[in-house]
Structures are given as structure tokens and as C-alpha cells.
Amino acid sequence: MGSDDNDKLINSSDPQHPANLICTLCRSFYHLGWVTGTGGGTSIRQGPHIFIAPSGVQKELMKPENMFVLDYASRSYLRKPPILKPSACTPLFLAAYDRGAGCCIHTHSQWAVLVTLLVERDARDAGGDVQKRCFEIEQIEQIKGIPKGKGKSGMLGFFDKLKIPIIENTAHEEDLTSSLEAAINEHPDTYAVLVRRHGIYVWGDDVQKAKTQAESLDYIFQLAVRMRELGLPWTT
């Protein structure tokens, strides 16, 4: 279906409409250095519709008319902008929506990449299995920005251990889907999955929660890198 057929899905003066809000988020993430060079992606679910930023468009220049709209139930496109390509992140976003998410954010944050490299080095130094490692940290105040888990009340506390699974990168983004789904199944309380040497996927029940969690995690990752530089441990 062409974009002209369902432009009504993305035309709104409401700044909180998904087509407008994705543009706002992408600009914000660009200025944070999370989505440089058209990397990363953002998606919002509103009822039966999934709004997805396209591939290959600079995030700071994103416009509502660039949005793809997917029907969640049928996985078919209701709106496809001409020329533009669908995001390769789409099947990973859908994996988050299958878990009940309302928004999913994918960034190429340098801090996220760096913590995966540090965990990788730790595993190799210890002679362990790199592929079975998670990023773990505790007794950091910002951990309170992360929920305890799906269906659980409240947020993690200062003395709780934050644990984010790490999956291996692949040559093509969509090929990460099965690994991400497996990580979610193995760690059902997680709201994020790190991709080694690549970035992170973060989701939340709604846009505000997903954004809060993405910001909290990036702060924690940056702090973790600084801690390692100072020889400070992440866990006790």
C-alpha cells in the first residue's frame, strides 16, 4: 500500500502523536550521540498500529511523512513511504511488542558498546564463555530508574543488582531477532538487551518509560566505564 493511501495515519497536529513524537525522540537521541550516521531506530505502538522510523534517514532530519505504519496483528504495512526502506530493526521491535511493550528504542551509544567490550574482556581473562555473560552492576542510585520486571510492582532499588543480557552481533540487523528473543526468555525481567560491539535495544510499557530507561541505562554505562578506568568494581 502506498503512502498516499493512509497518510491520515501520520497526519496530526498533536505533538504526542507517534509520527510526531518519533521525530522529536530521534532529534533528541541524535544530539545525545546515540544515533549518528542514520544508525539506531525508534518505534511506538498505538493500539493496533506500529509506527517505525525508516532506514537510511538522518535522525535529526526525520519527518512524520517518513514513518512506516505496520498492523500489529497481521504484520503487514498499512503505510509505506515511497523510496524509503523499512527499518531493519522491525522484527526486533516486534519481539518487544510481543512482550507487551509500548515503545522500543535502539541506539548505537558508545557507552553501551564499551561496556560490552569490557564484559567481553573480563570473560576472556577469566577463561569463561563470552556468549553467556551479562553486564551487572549494583549500589548505583540511577538503578532506581529501571523497573523490577514485567508484571512486578515498582523499580529496582539501590541494593538490587542490575543485570542486562548481552547477545552477539550479526552482519545483518534482522538476524539478531532470534538471539534477542532467546535473551528475553532467559531473562524475563529485563527491559533491555545489549548487542556486543553494536549498541542496545531498550523498551518500556509506554514512550515515557522507554525513554527514562534508555537514559538511565546510558548514564549507568558511562559511569561503569569511568569506574573501570579508576579501578572500581561494578559489583561487591
Coordinates of N, CA and C in Angstrom, one line a residue:
M1 N 0.8 -1.2 0.0 CA 0.0 0.0 0.0 C 0.9 1.2 0.0
G2 N 0.6 2.2 -0.8 CA 1.4 3.4 -1.0 C 1.2 4.4 0.2
S3 N 2.1 5.3 0.3 CA 1.9 6.3 1.4 C 0.7 7.1 1.3
D4 N 0.3 7.5 0.1 CA -0.9 8.4 -0.1 C -2.2 7.7 0.4
D5 N -2.2 6.4 0.4 CA -3.4 5.7 0.8 C -3.8 5.8 2.3
N6 N -2.8 6.0 3.1 CA -3.0 6.0 4.5 C -2.2 7.1 5.2
D7 N -2.1 8.3 4.5 CA -1.4 9.4 5.2 C -2.1 9.9 6.4
K8 N -3.4 9.6 6.5 CA -4.2 10.0 7.7 C -3.6 9.4 8.9
L9 N -2.9 8.3 8.8 CA -2.3 7.6 10.0 C -1.2 8.4 10.6
I10 N -0.6 9.3 9.8 CA 0.6 10.0 10.3 C 0.4 11.5 10.3
N11 N -0.7 12.0 9.9 CA -1.0 13.4 9.9 C -1.8 13.8 11.1
S12 N -1.1 14.6 12.0 CA -1.7 15.1 13.2 C -1.0 16.3 13.7
S13 N -1.7 17.2 14.3 CA -1.1 18.4 14.9 C -0.7 18.1 16.4
D14 N -1.0 17.0 16.9 CA -0.7 16.6 18.3 C 0.7 16.2 18.4
P15 N 1.5 16.9 19.2 CA 2.9 16.6 19.3 C 3.2 15.2 19.9
Q16 N 2.2 14.7 20.6 CA 2.3 13.3 21.2 C 1.9 12.2 20.3
H17 N 1.4 12.6 19.1 CA 1.1 11.5 18.1 C 2.4 10.8 17.7
P18 N 2.3 9.5 17.6 CA 3.6 8.7 17.4 C 4.4 9.2 16.2
A19 N 3.8 9.6 15.1 CA 4.6 10.1 14.0 C 5.3 11.3 14.3
N20 N 4.8 12.2 15.1 CA 5.5 13.4 15.5 C 6.5 13.1 16.6
L21 N 6.1 12.3 17.6 CA 6.9 12.0 18.7 C 8.2 11.3 18.4
I22 N 8.1 10.4 17.4 CA 9.3 9.7 17.0 C 10.3 10.7 16.4
C23 N 9.8 11.7 15.7 CA 10.8 12.7 15.1 C 11.4 13.4 16.3
T24 N 10.6 13.8 17.3 CA 11.2 14.5 18.5 C 12.2 13.7 19.2
L25 N 11.9 12.4 19.4 CA 12.8 11.5 20.1 C 14.1 11.3 19.3
C26 N 14.0 11.1 18.0 CA 15.2 10.9 17.1 C 16.1 12.1 17.1
R27 N 15.5 13.3 17.1 CA 16.4 14.5 17.2 C 17.1 14.6 18.6
S28 N 16.4 14.2 19.6 CA 17.0 14.2 21.0 C 18.1 13.2 21.0
F29 N 17.8 12.0 20.5 CA 18.8 10.9 20.6 C 20.1 11.3 19.7
Y30 N 19.8 12.0 18.6 CA 20.9 12.4 17.7 C 21.9 13.3 18.5
H31 N 21.3 14.2 19.2 CA 22.1 15.2 20.0 C 22.8 14.6 21.2
L32 N 22.3 13.4 21.6 CA 23.0 12.7 22.7 C 24.1 11.8 22.1
G33 N 24.2 11.7 20.8 CA 25.2 10.9 20.2 C 24.9 9.4 20.1
W34 N 23.6 9.1 20.2 CA 23.1 7.7 20.2 C 22.8 7.2 18.8
V35 N 22.5 8.1 17.8 CA 22.0 7.6 16.5 C 22.7 8.3 15.4
T36 N 24.0 8.5 15.5 CA 24.7 9.2 14.4 C 24.8 8.3 13.1
G37 N 24.9 9.0 12.0 CA 25.1 8.3 10.7 C 23.9 7.5 10.3
T38 N 22.7 7.9 10.7 CA 21.4 7.2 10.4 C 21.3 5.9 11.2
G39 N 22.2 5.6 12.1 CA 22.1 4.4 12.9 C 21.0 4.4 13.9
G40 N 20.7 3.3 14.5 CA 19.7 3.2 15.5 C 18.3 3.2 15.0
G41 N 17.3 3.3 15.8 CA 15.9 3.3 15.4 C 15.0 3.5 16.6
T42 N 13.8 3.9 16.3 CA 12.7 4.1 17.3 C 11.4 3.7 16.7
S43 N 10.6 3.1 17.6 CA 9.2 2.7 17.2 C 8.3 2.8 18.4
I44 N 7.0 3.1 18.1 CA 6.0 3.3 19.1 C 4.8 2.5 18.6
R45 N 4.2 1.8 19.6 CA 2.9 1.1 19.3 C 1.7 2.0 19.9
Q46 N 0.7 2.2 19.0 CA -0.5 2.8 19.5 C -1.7 2.0 19.0
G47 N -2.3 1.3 20.0 CA -3.4 0.3 19.7 C -2.9 -0.7 18.7
P48 N -3.6 -0.9 17.6 CA -3.2 -2.0 16.6 C -2.1 -1.6 15.7
H49 N -1.6 -0.3 15.8 CA -0.7 0.2 14.8 C 0.7 0.4 15.4
I50 N 1.7 0.0 14.6 CA 3.1 0.1 15.0 C 3.7 1.2 14.1
F51 N 4.2 2.3 14.7 CA 4.9 3.4 13.9 C 6.4 3.2 14.0
I52 N 7.1 3.2 12.9 CA 8.5 2.9 12.8 C 9.3 3.9 12.0
A53 N 10.4 4.4 12.5 CA 11.2 5.3 11.8 C 11.9 4.5 10.7
P54 N 12.1 5.1 9.5 CA 12.7 4.4 8.4 C 14.2 4.1 8.5
S55 N 14.7 3.3 7.6 CA 16.1 3.1 7.4 C 16.7 4.2 6.5
G56 N 17.9 4.6 6.8 CA 18.7 5.5 5.9 C 18.4 6.9 6.0
V57 N 17.6 7.4 6.9 CA 17.2 8.8 7.1 C 18.0 9.4 8.3
Q58 N 18.7 10.5 8.1 CA 19.4 11.1 9.3 C 18.3 11.4 10.3
K59 N 18.6 11.0 11.5 CA 17.6 11.1 12.6 C 17.3 12.5 13.0
E60 N 18.2 13.4 12.8 CA 17.9 14.8 13.2 C 17.0 15.5 12.1
L61 N 16.9 14.8 11.0 CA 16.1 15.4 9.9 C 14.8 14.6 9.7
M62 N 14.4 13.7 10.6 CA 13.3 12.9 10.4 C 12.0 13.7 10.4
K63 N 11.0 13.3 9.5 CA 9.7 14.0 9.4 C 8.6 12.9 9.5
P64 N 7.4 13.4 10.0 CA 6.3 12.4 10.1 C 6.0 11.7 8.8
E65 N 6.2 12.3 7.7 CA 5.8 11.6 6.4 C 6.8 10.5 6.1
N66 N 7.9 10.4 6.8 CA 8.9 9.4 6.6 C 8.5 8.1 7.3
M67 N 7.4 8.1 8.2 CA 7.1 7.0 9.0 C 6.5 5.8 8.2
F68 N 6.9 4.6 8.6 CA 6.2 3.4 8.2 C 5.1 3.1 9.3
V69 N 4.0 2.5 8.9 CA 3.0 2.1 9.8 C 2.6 0.7 9.6
L70 N 2.7 -0.2 10.6 CA 2.5 -1.6 10.5 C 1.3 -2.0 11.3
D71 N 0.5 -2.9 10.7 CA -0.6 -3.5 11.5 C 0.0 -4.6 12.4
Y72 N -0.2 -4.5 13.7 CA 0.5 -5.4 14.6 C 0.0 -6.8 14.4
A73 N -1.3 -7.0 14.3 CA -1.8 -8.4 14.2 C -1.4 -9.1 12.9
S74 N -1.5 -8.5 11.8 CA -1.1 -9.1 10.5 C 0.3 -9.0 10.1
R75 N 1.1 -8.1 10.8 CA 2.5 -7.8 10.4 C 2.6 -7.2 9.0
S76 N 1.5 -6.6 8.5 CA 1.5 -6.1 7.2 C 1.6 -4.5 7.2
Y77 N 2.2 -3.9 6.2 CA 2.3 -2.5 6.2 C 1.0 -1.8 5.8
L78 N 0.6 -0.8 6.6 CA -0.6 0.0 6.3 C -0.1 1.2 5.5
R79 N 1.1 1.6 5.8 CA 1.7 2.8 5.1 C 3.1 2.6 4.9
K80 N 3.6 2.8 3.6 CA 5.0 2.6 3.2 C 5.4 3.9 2.4
P81 N 6.2 4.7 2.9 CA 6.7 5.9 2.2 C 7.4 5.5 0.9
P82 N 7.2 6.2 -0.2 CA 7.9 5.8 -1.4 C 9.4 6.1 -1.3
I83 N 10.2 5.2 -1.9 CA 11.6 5.3 -1.9 C 12.3 4.8 -0.7
L84 N 11.8 5.2 0.5 CA 12.4 4.8 1.8 C 12.3 3.3 2.0
K85 N 13.3 2.8 2.8 CA 13.3 1.4 3.2 C 12.8 1.2 4.6
P86 N 12.1 0.1 4.8 CA 11.7 -0.2 6.2 C 12.9 -0.4 7.1
S87 N 12.8 -0.1 8.4 CA 13.9 -0.3 9.3 C 14.2 -1.8 9.4
A88 N 15.5 -2.1 9.4 CA 16.0 -3.5 9.6 C 15.7 -3.9 11.1
C89 N 15.4 -2.9 11.9 CA 15.1 -3.2 13.4 C 13.7 -3.8 13.6
T90 N 12.9 -3.7 12.5 CA 11.5 -4.0 12.7 C 11.2 -5.3 13.4
P91 N 11.8 -6.5 13.0 CA 11.5 -7.7 13.7 C 11.9 -7.7 15.2
L92 N 12.9 -6.9 15.5 CA 13.4 -6.8 16.9 C 12.4 -6.0 17.7
F93 N 11.9 -4.9 17.1 CA 10.8 -4.1 17.7 C 9.6 -5.0 18.0
L94 N 9.2 -5.8 17.0 CA 8.1 -6.7 17.2 C 8.3 -7.7 18.3
A95 N 9.5 -8.1 18.5 CA 9.8 -9.0 19.6 C 9.5 -8.3 21.0
A96 N 9.8 -7.1 21.0 CA 9.5 -6.3 22.3 C 8.0 -6.1 22.4
Y97 N 7.3 -5.8 21.3 CA 5.8 -5.6 21.4 C 5.1 -6.9 21.7
D98 N 5.7 -8.0 21.3 CA 5.1 -9.3 21.7 C 5.2 -9.6 23.2
R99 N 6.0 -8.8 23.8 CA 6.2 -8.9 25.3 C 5.4 -7.8 26.0
G100 N 4.6 -7.1 25.3 CA 3.8 -6.1 25.9 C 4.3 -4.7 25.9
A101 N 5.4 -4.4 25.2 CA 6.0 -3.0 25.2 C 5.1 -2.1 24.4
G102 N 5.2 -0.8 24.7 CA 4.5 0.3 24.0 C 5.5 1.1 23.2
C103 N 6.8 1.0 23.4 CA 7.8 1.7 22.7 C 9.1 1.0 22.8
C104 N 9.9 1.0 21.7 CA 11.2 0.3 21.7 C 12.2 1.3 21.0
I105 N 13.3 1.4 21.7 CA 14.4 2.3 21.2 C 15.7 1.5 21.0
H106 N 16.3 1.7 19.9 CA 17.6 1.1 19.6 C 18.6 2.2 19.3
T107 N 19.7 2.2 20.1 CA 20.8 3.1 20.0 C 22.1 2.5 19.7
H108 N 23.0 3.3 19.2 CA 24.4 2.9 19.0 C 25.3 3.6 20.0
S109 N 24.8 3.9 21.2 CA 25.5 4.6 22.2 C 26.9 4.0 22.4
Q110 N 27.9 4.9 22.4 CA 29.3 4.4 22.6 C 29.5 3.8 24.0
W111 N 28.8 4.3 25.0 CA 28.9 3.7 26.3 C 28.3 2.3 26.4
A112 N 27.2 2.1 25.7 CA 26.7 0.7 25.6 C 27.7 -0.2 24.9
V113 N 28.3 0.2 23.8 CA 29.3 -0.6 23.1 C 30.5 -0.9 24.0
L114 N 30.9 0.1 24.7 CA 32.1 0.0 25.6 C 31.9 -1.0 26.7
V115 N 30.7 -1.0 27.3 CA 30.5 -2.0 28.4 C 30.5 -3.4 27.9
T116 N 30.0 -3.6 26.6 CA 30.0 -4.9 26.1 C 31.4 -5.4 25.9
L117 N 32.3 -4.5 25.5 CA 33.7 -4.8 25.2 C 34.4 -5.1 26.6
L118 N 34.1 -4.4 27.6 CA 34.7 -4.6 28.9 C 34.2 -6.0 29.5
V119 N 32.9 -6.3 29.3 CA 32.4 -7.6 29.8 C 33.1 -8.7 28.9
E120 N 33.3 -8.5 27.7 CA 33.9 -9.5 26.8 C 35.4 -9.7 27.3
R121 N 36.1 -8.7 27.6 CA 37.5 -8.8 28.0 C 37.5 -9.5 29.4
D122 N 36.6 -9.2 30.3 CA 36.6 -9.9 31.6 C 36.4 -11.4 31.4
A123 N 35.5 -11.7 30.5 CA 35.2 -13.1 30.3 C 36.4 -13.9 29.7
R124 N 37.1 -13.2 28.8 CA 38.3 -13.9 28.2 C 39.4 -14.0 29.2
D125 N 39.5 -13.0 30.1 CA 40.6 -13.0 31.1 C 40.3 -14.1 32.1
A126 N 39.0 -14.4 32.4 CA 38.6 -15.4 33.3 C 38.5 -16.8 32.7
G127 N 38.7 -16.9 31.4 CA 38.6 -18.1 30.7 C 37.2 -18.6 30.6
G128 N 36.2 -17.7 30.7 CA 34.8 -18.1 30.7 C 34.2 -18.0 29.3
D129 N 32.9 -18.3 29.2 CA 32.1 -18.2 28.0 C 31.7 -16.8 27.8
V130 N 32.2 -16.1 26.8 CA 31.8 -14.7 26.5 C 30.4 -14.6 26.1
Q131 N 29.8 -15.6 25.5 CA 28.4 -15.5 25.0 C 27.4 -15.7 26.1
K132 N 27.8 -16.1 27.3 CA 26.9 -16.3 28.4 C 26.9 -15.2 29.4
R133 N 27.7 -14.1 29.1 CA 27.8 -13.1 30.1 C 26.8 -12.0 30.0
C134 N 26.6 -11.3 31.1 CA 25.7 -10.1 31.2 C 26.5 -9.0 31.8
F135 N 26.0 -7.8 31.5 CA 26.5 -6.6 32.2 C 25.8 -6.6 33.6
E136 N 26.6 -6.5 34.7 CA 26.0 -6.4 36.0 C 26.6 -5.3 36.8
I137 N 25.7 -4.6 37.6 CA 26.2 -3.5 38.4 C 25.2 -3.4 39.6
E138 N 25.7 -2.9 40.7 CA 24.8 -2.7 41.8 C 25.3 -1.5 42.7
Q139 N 24.5 -1.1 43.6 CA 24.7 0.0 44.5 C 25.1 1.3 43.8
I140 N 24.3 1.6 42.7 CA 24.3 2.9 42.0 C 22.9 3.4 42.0
E141 N 22.8 4.7 42.4 CA 21.5 5.3 42.6 C 20.6 5.2 41.4
Q142 N 21.2 5.4 40.2 CA 20.4 5.5 38.9 C 19.7 4.2 38.6
I143 N 20.1 3.1 39.2 CA 19.4 1.8 39.0 C 17.9 1.9 39.3
K144 N 17.6 2.9 40.2 CA 16.2 3.1 40.5 C 15.3 3.5 39.3
G145 N 16.0 3.9 38.2 CA 15.2 4.2 37.0 C 14.8 3.0 36.2
I146 N 15.1 1.8 36.7 CA 14.8 0.6 35.9 C 13.7 -0.2 36.7
P147 N 12.7 -0.7 36.0 CA 11.6 -1.5 36.6 C 12.2 -2.8 37.1
K148 N 11.5 -3.4 38.1 CA 11.9 -4.7 38.6 C 11.7 -5.8 37.6
G149 N 10.7 -5.7 36.7 CA 10.4 -6.7 35.8 C 8.9 -6.7 35.3
K150 N 8.6 -7.4 34.2 CA 7.3 -7.4 33.7 C 6.3 -8.0 34.7
G151 N 5.3 -7.3 35.0 CA 4.3 -7.8 36.0 C 4.6 -7.6 37.4
K152 N 5.8 -7.0 37.7 CA 6.3 -6.8 39.0 C 6.1 -5.3 39.4
S153 N 5.7 -5.1 40.6 CA 5.4 -3.7 41.0 C 6.7 -3.0 41.4
G154 N 6.9 -1.7 41.0 CA 8.0 -0.9 41.5 C 9.2 -1.0 40.6
M155 N 10.2 -0.3 41.1 CA 11.5 -0.2 40.4 C 12.6 -0.9 41.2
L156 N 13.7 -1.1 40.6 CA 14.8 -1.7 41.3 C 15.3 -0.7 42.3
G157 N 15.9 -1.2 43.4 CA 16.4 -0.4 44.5 C 17.9 -0.3 44.5
F158 N 18.4 0.6 45.3 CA 19.9 0.8 45.4 C 20.7 -0.5 45.6
F159 N 20.2 -1.4 46.4 CA 20.9 -2.6 46.7 C 20.6 -3.8 45.8
D160 N 19.7 -3.5 44.8 CA 19.5 -4.6 43.8 C 20.6 -4.6 42.8
K161 N 20.7 -5.7 42.2 CA 21.7 -5.9 41.1 C 21.0 -5.7 39.7
L162 N 21.5 -4.8 38.9 CA 21.0 -4.6 37.6 C 21.8 -5.6 36.7
K163 N 21.0 -6.3 35.9 CA 21.6 -7.4 35.0 C 21.0 -7.2 33.6
I164 N 21.9 -6.9 32.6 CA 21.4 -6.7 31.2 C 22.1 -7.8 30.4
P165 N 21.4 -8.7 29.7 CA 22.0 -9.7 28.9 C 22.6 -9.1 27.7
I166 N 23.7 -9.8 27.2 CA 24.4 -9.3 26.0 C 24.3 -10.4 25.0
I167 N 24.0 -10.1 23.8 CA 23.9 -11.0 22.7 C 25.0 -10.7 21.6
E168 N 25.4 -11.7 20.8 CA 26.4 -11.4 19.8 C 25.9 -10.7 18.6
N169 N 26.7 -9.8 18.0 CA 26.3 -9.1 16.9 C 26.3 -10.0 15.6
T170 N 25.6 -9.6 14.6 CA 25.5 -10.3 13.3 C 25.7 -9.3 12.2
A171 N 25.9 -9.9 11.0 CA 26.2 -9.0 9.9 C 25.0 -8.2 9.5
H172 N 23.8 -8.7 9.7 CA 22.6 -8.1 9.3 C 21.7 -7.9 10.6
E173 N 21.1 -6.7 10.7 CA 20.3 -6.4 11.9 C 19.2 -7.4 12.2
E174 N 18.5 -7.8 11.2 CA 17.3 -8.6 11.4 C 17.7 -10.0 11.9
D175 N 19.0 -10.4 11.7 CA 19.4 -11.7 12.1 C 19.7 -11.8 13.6
L176 N 19.5 -10.6 14.3 CA 19.6 -10.6 15.7 C 18.4 -11.0 16.5
T177 N 17.3 -11.2 15.7 CA 16.0 -11.4 16.3 C 15.9 -12.6 17.2
S178 N 16.4 -13.7 16.7 CA 16.3 -15.0 17.5 C 17.1 -14.9 18.8
S179 N 18.3 -14.3 18.7 CA 19.1 -14.1 19.9 C 18.5 -13.2 20.9
L180 N 17.9 -12.1 20.4 CA 17.2 -11.2 21.3 C 16.0 -11.9 22.0
E181 N 15.2 -12.6 21.2 CA 14.1 -13.4 21.8 C 14.6 -14.4 22.8
A182 N 15.7 -15.1 22.5 CA 16.2 -16.0 23.5 C 16.7 -15.4 24.8
A183 N 17.3 -14.2 24.6 CA 17.8 -13.4 25.8 C 16.6 -13.0 26.7
I184 N 15.5 -12.6 26.0 CA 14.3 -12.1 26.8 C 13.7 -13.3 27.5
N185 N 13.7 -14.5 26.9 CA 13.1 -15.7 27.5 C 14.0 -16.1 28.7
E186 N 15.3 -16.0 28.5 CA 16.2 -16.4 29.6 C 16.2 -15.4 30.8
H187 N 16.0 -14.1 30.4 CA 16.0 -13.1 31.4 C 14.6 -12.3 31.4
P188 N 13.6 -12.9 31.8 CA 12.2 -12.4 31.6 C 12.0 -11.0 32.3
D189 N 12.8 -10.6 33.3 CA 12.7 -9.4 33.9 C 13.4 -8.2 33.2
T190 N 14.1 -8.5 32.2 CA 14.9 -7.4 31.5 C 14.0 -6.6 30.6
Y191 N 14.4 -5.3 30.6 CA 13.7 -4.3 29.7 C 14.7 -3.8 28.6
A192 N 15.9 -4.5 28.5 CA 16.9 -4.1 27.6 C 17.8 -5.3 27.2
V193 N 18.4 -5.3 26.1 CA 19.3 -6.3 25.6 C 20.5 -5.5 24.9
L194 N 21.7 -5.8 25.4 CA 22.9 -5.2 24.8 C 23.3 -6.1 23.6
V195 N 23.8 -5.5 22.6 CA 24.4 -6.2 21.4 C 25.9 -5.9 21.4
R196 N 26.7 -6.9 21.5 CA 28.1 -6.7 21.6 C 28.7 -6.0 20.4
R197 N 29.5 -5.0 20.7 CA 30.2 -4.2 19.7 C 29.2 -3.5 18.7
H198 N 28.0 -3.2 19.2 CA 26.9 -2.7 18.4 C 26.1 -1.6 19.1
G199 N 25.4 -2.0 20.2 CA 24.5 -1.0 20.8 C 23.6 -1.7 21.8
I200 N 22.3 -1.1 21.9 CA 21.4 -1.7 22.8 C 20.0 -1.5 22.3
Y201 N 19.1 -2.4 22.7 CA 17.6 -2.3 22.5 C 17.0 -2.1 23.9
V202 N 16.2 -1.1 24.0 CA 15.5 -0.8 25.3 C 14.0 -0.6 25.0
W203 N 13.2 -1.1 25.8 CA 11.7 -1.0 25.6 C 11.1 -0.7 27.0
G204 N 9.8 -0.2 26.8 CA 9.1 0.1 28.0 C 7.6 0.0 27.7
D205 N 6.8 0.1 28.8 CA 5.3 0.0 28.7 C 4.8 1.1 27.8
D206 N 5.4 2.3 27.9 CA 5.0 3.4 27.1 C 6.2 4.2 26.7
V207 N 6.0 5.3 26.0 CA 7.2 6.1 25.5 C 8.0 6.7 26.6
Q208 N 7.3 7.3 27.6 CA 8.0 7.9 28.7 C 8.8 6.9 29.5
K209 N 8.3 5.7 29.7 CA 9.1 4.7 30.4 C 10.3 4.2 29.6
A210 N 10.1 4.0 28.3 CA 11.2 3.5 27.5 C 12.3 4.6 27.4
K211 N 11.9 5.8 27.3 CA 12.9 6.9 27.3 C 13.6 7.0 28.6
T212 N 12.9 7.0 29.7 CA 13.5 7.0 31.0 C 14.5 5.9 31.2
Q213 N 14.1 4.7 30.8 CA 15.0 3.6 31.0 C 16.3 3.7 30.1
A214 N 16.1 4.2 28.8 CA 17.2 4.3 27.9 C 18.2 5.4 28.5
E215 N 17.7 6.5 29.0 CA 18.5 7.5 29.6 C 19.2 7.0 30.8
S216 N 18.5 6.3 31.7 CA 19.1 5.8 32.9 C 20.2 4.8 32.6
L217 N 20.0 3.9 31.7 CA 21.0 2.9 31.3 C 22.2 3.5 30.7
D218 N 22.0 4.5 29.9 CA 23.2 5.1 29.3 C 24.0 5.8 30.3
Y219 N 23.4 6.5 31.3 CA 24.1 7.1 32.4 C 24.9 6.0 33.2
I220 N 24.3 4.9 33.4 CA 24.9 3.8 34.2 C 26.1 3.2 33.4
F221 N 25.9 3.1 32.1 CA 27.0 2.6 31.2 C 28.2 3.5 31.3
Q222 N 27.9 4.8 31.1 CA 29.0 5.8 31.1 C 29.7 5.7 32.5
L223 N 29.0 5.7 33.6 CA 29.5 5.6 34.9 C 30.4 4.3 35.0
A224 N 29.9 3.2 34.5 CA 30.6 2.0 34.6 C 32.0 2.0 33.9
V225 N 32.0 2.7 32.7 CA 33.3 2.8 32.0 C 34.2 3.7 32.9
R226 N 33.8 4.8 33.4 CA 34.6 5.6 34.3 C 35.1 4.9 35.5
M227 N 34.2 4.1 36.1 CA 34.6 3.3 37.3 C 35.7 2.3 36.9
R228 N 35.6 1.7 35.8 CA 36.6 0.7 35.4 C 38.0 1.5 35.2
E229 N 37.9 2.7 34.6 CA 39.2 3.4 34.4 C 39.8 3.7 35.8
L230 N 39.0 3.9 36.8 CA 39.6 4.2 38.2 C 39.8 2.9 39.0
G231 N 39.6 1.8 38.4 CA 39.8 0.5 39.1 C 38.8 0.2 40.1
L232 N 37.6 0.7 39.9 CA 36.5 0.5 40.9 C 35.6 -0.7 40.4
P233 N 35.2 -1.6 41.2 CA 34.4 -2.7 40.8 C 32.9 -2.3 40.6
W234 N 32.3 -3.1 39.7 CA 30.8 -2.8 39.4 C 29.9 -3.5 40.4
T235 N 30.4 -4.6 41.0 CA 29.7 -5.4 42.0 C 30.5 -5.7 43.2
T236 N 29.9 -5.9 44.3 CA 30.6 -6.1 45.5 C 30.9 -7.6 45.7

